[in-house]
Coordinates of C-alpha atoms and ligand atoms in Angstrom, one line a residue:
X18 CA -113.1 114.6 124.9
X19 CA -115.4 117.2 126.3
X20 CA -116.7 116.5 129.9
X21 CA -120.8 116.3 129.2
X22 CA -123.1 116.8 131.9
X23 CA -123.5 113.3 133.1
X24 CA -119.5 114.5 134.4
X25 CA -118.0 110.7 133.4
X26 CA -114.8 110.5 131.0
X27 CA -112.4 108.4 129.9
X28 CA -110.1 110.0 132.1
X29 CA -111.9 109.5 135.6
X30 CA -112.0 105.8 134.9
X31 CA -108.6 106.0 134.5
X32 CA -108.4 107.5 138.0
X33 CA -110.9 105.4 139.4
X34 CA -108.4 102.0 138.1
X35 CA -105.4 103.7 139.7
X36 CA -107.1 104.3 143.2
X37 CA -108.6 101.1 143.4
X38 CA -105.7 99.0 142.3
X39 CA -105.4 96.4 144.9
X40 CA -108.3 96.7 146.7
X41 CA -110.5 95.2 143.9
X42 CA -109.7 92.0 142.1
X43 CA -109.2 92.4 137.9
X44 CA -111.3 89.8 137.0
X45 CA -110.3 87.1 134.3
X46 CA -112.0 87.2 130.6
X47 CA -112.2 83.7 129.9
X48 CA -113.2 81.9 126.3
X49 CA -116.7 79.5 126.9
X50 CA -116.5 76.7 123.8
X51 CA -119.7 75.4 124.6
X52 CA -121.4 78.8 124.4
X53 CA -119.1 79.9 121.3
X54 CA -120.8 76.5 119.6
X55 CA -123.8 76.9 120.6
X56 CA -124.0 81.0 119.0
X57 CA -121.1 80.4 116.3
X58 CA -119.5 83.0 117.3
X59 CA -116.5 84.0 120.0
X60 CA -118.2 84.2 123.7
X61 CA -115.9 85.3 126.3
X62 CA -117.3 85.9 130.3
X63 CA -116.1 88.3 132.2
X64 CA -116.2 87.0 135.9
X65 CA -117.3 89.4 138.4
X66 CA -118.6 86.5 140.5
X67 CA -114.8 86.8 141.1
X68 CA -115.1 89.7 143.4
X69 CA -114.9 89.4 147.5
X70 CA -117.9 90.7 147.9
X71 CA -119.6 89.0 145.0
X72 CA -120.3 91.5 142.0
X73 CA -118.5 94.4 140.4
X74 CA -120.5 97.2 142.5
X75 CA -117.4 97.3 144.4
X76 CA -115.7 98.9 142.2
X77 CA -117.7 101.8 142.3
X78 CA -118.5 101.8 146.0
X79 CA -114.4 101.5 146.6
X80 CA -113.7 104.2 144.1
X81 CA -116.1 106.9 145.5
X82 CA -114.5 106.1 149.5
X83 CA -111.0 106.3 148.0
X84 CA -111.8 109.5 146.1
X85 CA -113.4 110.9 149.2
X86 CA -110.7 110.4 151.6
X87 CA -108.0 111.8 148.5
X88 CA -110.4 115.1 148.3
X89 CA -111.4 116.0 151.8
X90 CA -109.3 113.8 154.1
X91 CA -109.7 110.8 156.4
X92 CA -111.3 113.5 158.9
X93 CA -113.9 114.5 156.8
X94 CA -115.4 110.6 156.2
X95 CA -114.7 110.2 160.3
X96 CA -118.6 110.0 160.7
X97 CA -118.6 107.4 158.0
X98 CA -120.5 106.5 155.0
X99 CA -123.9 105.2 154.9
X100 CA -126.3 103.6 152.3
X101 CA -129.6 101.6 152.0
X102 CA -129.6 98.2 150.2
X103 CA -129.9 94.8 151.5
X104 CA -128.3 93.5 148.0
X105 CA -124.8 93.1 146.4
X106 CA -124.5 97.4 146.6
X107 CA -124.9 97.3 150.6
X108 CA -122.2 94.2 150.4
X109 CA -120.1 96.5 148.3
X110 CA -120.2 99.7 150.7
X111 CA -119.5 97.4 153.7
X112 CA -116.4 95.8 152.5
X113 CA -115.1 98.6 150.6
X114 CA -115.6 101.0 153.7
X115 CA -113.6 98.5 156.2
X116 CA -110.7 97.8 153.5
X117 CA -110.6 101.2 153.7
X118 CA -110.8 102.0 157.2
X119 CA -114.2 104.2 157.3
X120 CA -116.5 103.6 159.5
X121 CA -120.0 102.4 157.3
X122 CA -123.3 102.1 158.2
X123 CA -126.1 100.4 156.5
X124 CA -129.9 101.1 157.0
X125 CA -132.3 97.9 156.3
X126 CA -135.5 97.3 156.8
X127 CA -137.3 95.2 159.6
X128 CA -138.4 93.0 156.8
X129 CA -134.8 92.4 155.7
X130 CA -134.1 88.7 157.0
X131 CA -131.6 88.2 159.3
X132 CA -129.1 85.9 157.2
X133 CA -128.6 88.5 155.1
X134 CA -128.2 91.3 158.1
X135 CA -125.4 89.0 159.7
X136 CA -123.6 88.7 155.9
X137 CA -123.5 92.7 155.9
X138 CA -122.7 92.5 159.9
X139 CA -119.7 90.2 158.8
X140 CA -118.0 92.4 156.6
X141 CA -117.2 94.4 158.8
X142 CA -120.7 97.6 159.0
X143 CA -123.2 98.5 161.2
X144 CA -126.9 97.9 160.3
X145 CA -129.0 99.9 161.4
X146 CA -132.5 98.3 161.5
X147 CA -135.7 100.6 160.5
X148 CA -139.0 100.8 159.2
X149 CA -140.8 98.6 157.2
X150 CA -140.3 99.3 153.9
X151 CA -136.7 100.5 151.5
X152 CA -138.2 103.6 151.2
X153 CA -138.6 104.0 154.8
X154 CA -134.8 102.9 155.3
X155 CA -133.8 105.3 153.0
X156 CA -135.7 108.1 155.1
X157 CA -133.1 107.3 157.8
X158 CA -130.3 107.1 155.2
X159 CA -131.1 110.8 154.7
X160 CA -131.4 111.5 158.4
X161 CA -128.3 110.1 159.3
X162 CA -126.3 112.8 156.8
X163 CA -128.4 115.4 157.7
X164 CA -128.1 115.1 161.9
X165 CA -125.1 113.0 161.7
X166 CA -123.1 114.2 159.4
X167 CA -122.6 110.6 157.4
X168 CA -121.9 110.7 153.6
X169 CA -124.1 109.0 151.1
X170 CA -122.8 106.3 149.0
X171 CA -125.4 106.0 146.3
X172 CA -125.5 102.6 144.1
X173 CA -125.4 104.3 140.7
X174 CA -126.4 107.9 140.2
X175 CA -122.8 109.4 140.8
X176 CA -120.1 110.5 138.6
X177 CA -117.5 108.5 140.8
X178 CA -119.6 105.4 141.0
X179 CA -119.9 105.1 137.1
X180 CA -116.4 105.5 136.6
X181 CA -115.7 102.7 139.0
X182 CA -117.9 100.3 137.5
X183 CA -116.0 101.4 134.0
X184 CA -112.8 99.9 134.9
X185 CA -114.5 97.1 133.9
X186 CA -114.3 98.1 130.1
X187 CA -110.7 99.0 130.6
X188 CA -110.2 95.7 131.3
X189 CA -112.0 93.9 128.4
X190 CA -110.3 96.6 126.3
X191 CA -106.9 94.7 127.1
X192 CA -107.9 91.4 127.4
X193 CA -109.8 91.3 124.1
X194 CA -108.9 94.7 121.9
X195 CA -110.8 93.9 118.8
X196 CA -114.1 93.0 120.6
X197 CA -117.3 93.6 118.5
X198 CA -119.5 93.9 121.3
X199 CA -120.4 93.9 125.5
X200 CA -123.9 92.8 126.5
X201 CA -124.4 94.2 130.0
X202 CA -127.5 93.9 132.7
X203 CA -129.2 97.3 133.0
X204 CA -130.5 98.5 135.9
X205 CA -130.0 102.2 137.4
X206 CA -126.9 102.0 134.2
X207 CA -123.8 102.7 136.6
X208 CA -122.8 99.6 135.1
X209 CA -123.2 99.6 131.3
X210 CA -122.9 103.9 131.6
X211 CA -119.2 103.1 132.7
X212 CA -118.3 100.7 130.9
X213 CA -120.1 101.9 127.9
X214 CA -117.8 105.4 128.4
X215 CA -114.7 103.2 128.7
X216 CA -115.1 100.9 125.5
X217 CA -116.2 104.1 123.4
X218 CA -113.7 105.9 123.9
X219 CA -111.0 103.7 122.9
X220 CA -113.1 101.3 120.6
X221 CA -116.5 103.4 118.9
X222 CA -117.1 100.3 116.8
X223 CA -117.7 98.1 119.6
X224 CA -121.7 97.7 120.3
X225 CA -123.0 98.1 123.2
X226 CA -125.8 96.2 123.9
X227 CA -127.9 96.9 127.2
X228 CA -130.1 94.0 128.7
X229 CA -133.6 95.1 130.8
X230 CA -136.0 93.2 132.5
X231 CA -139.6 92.7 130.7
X232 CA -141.4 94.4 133.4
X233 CA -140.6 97.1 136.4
X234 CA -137.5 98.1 134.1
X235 CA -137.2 102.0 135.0
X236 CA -134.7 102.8 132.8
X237 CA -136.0 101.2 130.0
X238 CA -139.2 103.3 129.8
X239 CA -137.7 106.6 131.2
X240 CA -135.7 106.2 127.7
X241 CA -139.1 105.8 126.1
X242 CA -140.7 109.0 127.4
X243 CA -137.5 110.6 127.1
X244 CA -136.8 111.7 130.6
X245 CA -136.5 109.8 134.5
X246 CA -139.7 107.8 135.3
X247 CA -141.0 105.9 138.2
X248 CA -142.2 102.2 137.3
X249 CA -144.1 100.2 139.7
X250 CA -141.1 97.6 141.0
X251 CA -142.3 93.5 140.2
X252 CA -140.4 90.8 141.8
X253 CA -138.0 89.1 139.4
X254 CA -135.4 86.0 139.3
X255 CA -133.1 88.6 138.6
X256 CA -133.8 90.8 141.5
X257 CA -130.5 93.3 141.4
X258 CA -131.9 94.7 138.9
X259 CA -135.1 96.0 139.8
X260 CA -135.9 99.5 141.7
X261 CA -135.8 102.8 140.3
X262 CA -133.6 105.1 138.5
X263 CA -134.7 108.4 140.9
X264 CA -136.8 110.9 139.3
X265 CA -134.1 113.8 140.0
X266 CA -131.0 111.4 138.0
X267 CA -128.0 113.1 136.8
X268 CA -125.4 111.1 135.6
X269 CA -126.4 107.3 134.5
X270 CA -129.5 108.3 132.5
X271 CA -127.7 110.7 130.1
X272 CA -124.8 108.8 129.8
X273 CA -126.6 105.8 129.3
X274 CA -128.2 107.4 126.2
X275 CA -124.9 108.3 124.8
X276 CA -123.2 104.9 125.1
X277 CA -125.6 102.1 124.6
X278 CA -125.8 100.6 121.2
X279 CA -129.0 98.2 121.4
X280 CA -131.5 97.5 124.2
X281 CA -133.5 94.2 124.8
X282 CA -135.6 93.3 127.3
X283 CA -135.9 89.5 128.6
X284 CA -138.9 87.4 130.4
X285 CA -138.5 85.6 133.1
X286 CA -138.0 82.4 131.6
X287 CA -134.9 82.8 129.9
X288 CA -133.4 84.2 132.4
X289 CA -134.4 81.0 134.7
X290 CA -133.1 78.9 131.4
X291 CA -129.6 81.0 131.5
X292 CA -128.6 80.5 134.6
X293 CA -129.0 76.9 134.9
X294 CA -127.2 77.0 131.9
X295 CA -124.1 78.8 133.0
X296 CA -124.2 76.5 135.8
X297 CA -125.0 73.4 134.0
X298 CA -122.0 74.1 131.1
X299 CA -120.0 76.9 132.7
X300 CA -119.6 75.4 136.2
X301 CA -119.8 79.1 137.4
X302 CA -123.1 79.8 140.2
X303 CA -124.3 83.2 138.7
X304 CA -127.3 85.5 140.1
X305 CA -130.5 86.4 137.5
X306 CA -128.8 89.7 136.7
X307 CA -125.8 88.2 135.8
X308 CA -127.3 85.9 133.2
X309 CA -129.4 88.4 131.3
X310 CA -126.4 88.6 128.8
X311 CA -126.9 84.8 127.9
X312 CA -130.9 85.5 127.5
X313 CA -131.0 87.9 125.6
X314 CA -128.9 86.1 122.9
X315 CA -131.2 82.9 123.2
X316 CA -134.6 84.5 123.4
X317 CA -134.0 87.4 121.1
X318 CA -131.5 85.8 118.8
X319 CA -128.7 88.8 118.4
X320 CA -126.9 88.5 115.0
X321 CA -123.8 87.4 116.9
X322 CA -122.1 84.8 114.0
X323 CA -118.3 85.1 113.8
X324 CA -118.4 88.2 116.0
X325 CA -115.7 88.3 119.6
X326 CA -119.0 89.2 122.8
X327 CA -118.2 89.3 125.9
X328 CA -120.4 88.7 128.5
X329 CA -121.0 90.5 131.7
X330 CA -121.4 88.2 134.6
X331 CA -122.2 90.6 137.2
X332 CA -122.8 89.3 140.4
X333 CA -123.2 86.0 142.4
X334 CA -125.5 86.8 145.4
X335 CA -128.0 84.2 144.7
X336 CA -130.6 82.2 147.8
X337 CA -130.7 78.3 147.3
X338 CA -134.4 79.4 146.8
X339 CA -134.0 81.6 144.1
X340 CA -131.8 78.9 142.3
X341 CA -134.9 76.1 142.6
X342 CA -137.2 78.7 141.6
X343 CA -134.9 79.2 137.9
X344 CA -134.8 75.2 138.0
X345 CA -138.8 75.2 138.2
X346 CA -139.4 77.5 135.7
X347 CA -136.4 76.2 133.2
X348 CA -137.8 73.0 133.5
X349 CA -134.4 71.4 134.4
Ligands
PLP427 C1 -126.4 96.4 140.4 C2 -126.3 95.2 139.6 C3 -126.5 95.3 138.2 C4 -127.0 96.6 137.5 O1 -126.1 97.7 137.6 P1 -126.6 99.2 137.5 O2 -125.4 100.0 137.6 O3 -127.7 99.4 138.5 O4 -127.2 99.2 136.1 C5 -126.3 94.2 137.4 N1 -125.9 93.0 138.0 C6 -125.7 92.9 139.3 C7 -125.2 91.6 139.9 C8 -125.9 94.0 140.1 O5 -125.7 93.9 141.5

């Protein structure tokens, strides 16, 4: 297969499975009856709500350290790895970096509350508190690996950070060979980009079908016009999937292109129904990202019938608040 610019092949995900082999759980693919009666069809979950640190981004984050320290050497990471994000990616960098033994540093806002400083604090980073805004953290982010000497881990827009998240569709590969097709939250597209490069390879048939929010979703309207836009960000129940895809993207745009199948975008109110639904009849606490899978089938109605879909469920890093807040607006 040739290598295409977005530099992410079948055979770096391959890599990326055997370096992070034991330091990242292979999360079960399990069979949901009440969701296979309710779409007549075969719905299987994929649990990333599985992972130690709560969501698959850690499969990324652990593959880029481990790559890094194969390439250049414990010596050269000795000033450690550093990132910006107060969500399941700064969990991911944290506990990746200490399994590993690199020192990691995180840069948050002074608006970041402090429950979720001491969560990154516990596994095992520094956080470095500055400025009043992301954007403003991320100015120190860039500071501290230009004086300091600290290496970027970014949440999506790398070559090894897709290929990590694409393990993920080596697994579902095994576990369910003859799948007709992955519906997969879409955000910056490390995720569905990996996974999408994965299941192609081995399986072109398979769809793959990308989920967006209905407003603030970059990547959805940077495929519109064609090339990287910025969108204005709005809040959302399903809040790991907002933010940008950075103007200046070279990897998850262009493979995101190449790999996804479909594209729909859902309102806030079926994700709010979904997730008390997978909690309701899966027993399983999900995040709004993680149930944009399940909304898009409901509020979009995906000719599904006697078809084997799996379902991404991403992440679990949801507040208590967030949760009422899907209860109010499911009406449940
Ligand atoms: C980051 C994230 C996504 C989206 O992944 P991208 O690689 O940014 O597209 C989906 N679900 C959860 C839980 C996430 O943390």
């Amino acid at each position: 297969m040739p290598q295409s610019q977005h530099g992410v092949s079948l055979a770096c995900i391959y890599q990326a499975r055997q370096r992070i082999a034991g330091q990242v759980l292979r999360t079960p693919l399990v069979h949901s009856p009440a969701l296979s009666r309710r779409f007549d069809a075969e719905i299987l979950l994929k649990l990333e709500t599985l992972q130690p640190s709560g969501a698959f981004k850690l499969r990324g984050a652990t593959n880029m350290i481990a790559a890094l320290i194969e390439r250049h050497g414990r010596e050269a990471l000795e000033a450690g790895v550093v990132t910006a994000s107060t969500g399941n990616h700064g969990r991911a960098v944290a506990f990746a970096a200490s399994r590993l033994g690199v020192p990691a540093t995180i840069c948050l806002s002074c608006l970041v509350p402090a429950n979720k400083v001491a969560a990154i604090e516990a596994l095992g980073a520094e956080v470095e508190r500055v400025g009043e805004s992301q954007d403003e953290a991320f100015i120190e982010v860039e500071r501290l690996v230009r004086e300091r000497g600290m290496t970027l881990i970014p949440p999506f827009d790398d070559p090894l950070i897709a290929a990590g998240q694409g393990t993920l569709g080596l697994e579902l590969m095994e576990d369910a060979p003859d799948l007709d097709r992955v519906v997969v939250g879409l955000s910056g597209g490390g995720l569905l980009g990996g996974i999408g490069m994965a299941v192609k390879a081995i399986r072109p048939e398979t769809r793959i079908t990308g989920v967006s929010l209905s407003r603030g979703a970059a990547m959805w309207q940077s495929l519109q016009a064609g090339r990287p836009v910025a969108v204005e960000e709005v809040g959302s129940l399903a809040d790991s999937l907002g933010g940008g895809i950075g103007l200046d993207n070279r990897c998850t745009f262009g493979l995101v292109r190449e790999v996804m199948d479909d594209h729909f975008q859902v309102s806030e109110t079926s994700i709010a129904q979904a997730m008390v639904d997978i909690l309701e009849h899966e027993k399983l606490l999900v995040e709004g990202a993680a149930a944009v899978g399940l909304a898009a089938l409901a509020e979009h109605g995906l000719e599904v019938r006697g078809q084997r879909v799996a379902l991404v469920l991403s992440g679990n890093g949801v507040a208590l608040e967030t949760l009422d807040k899907a209860r109010q607006l499911a009406n449940r």
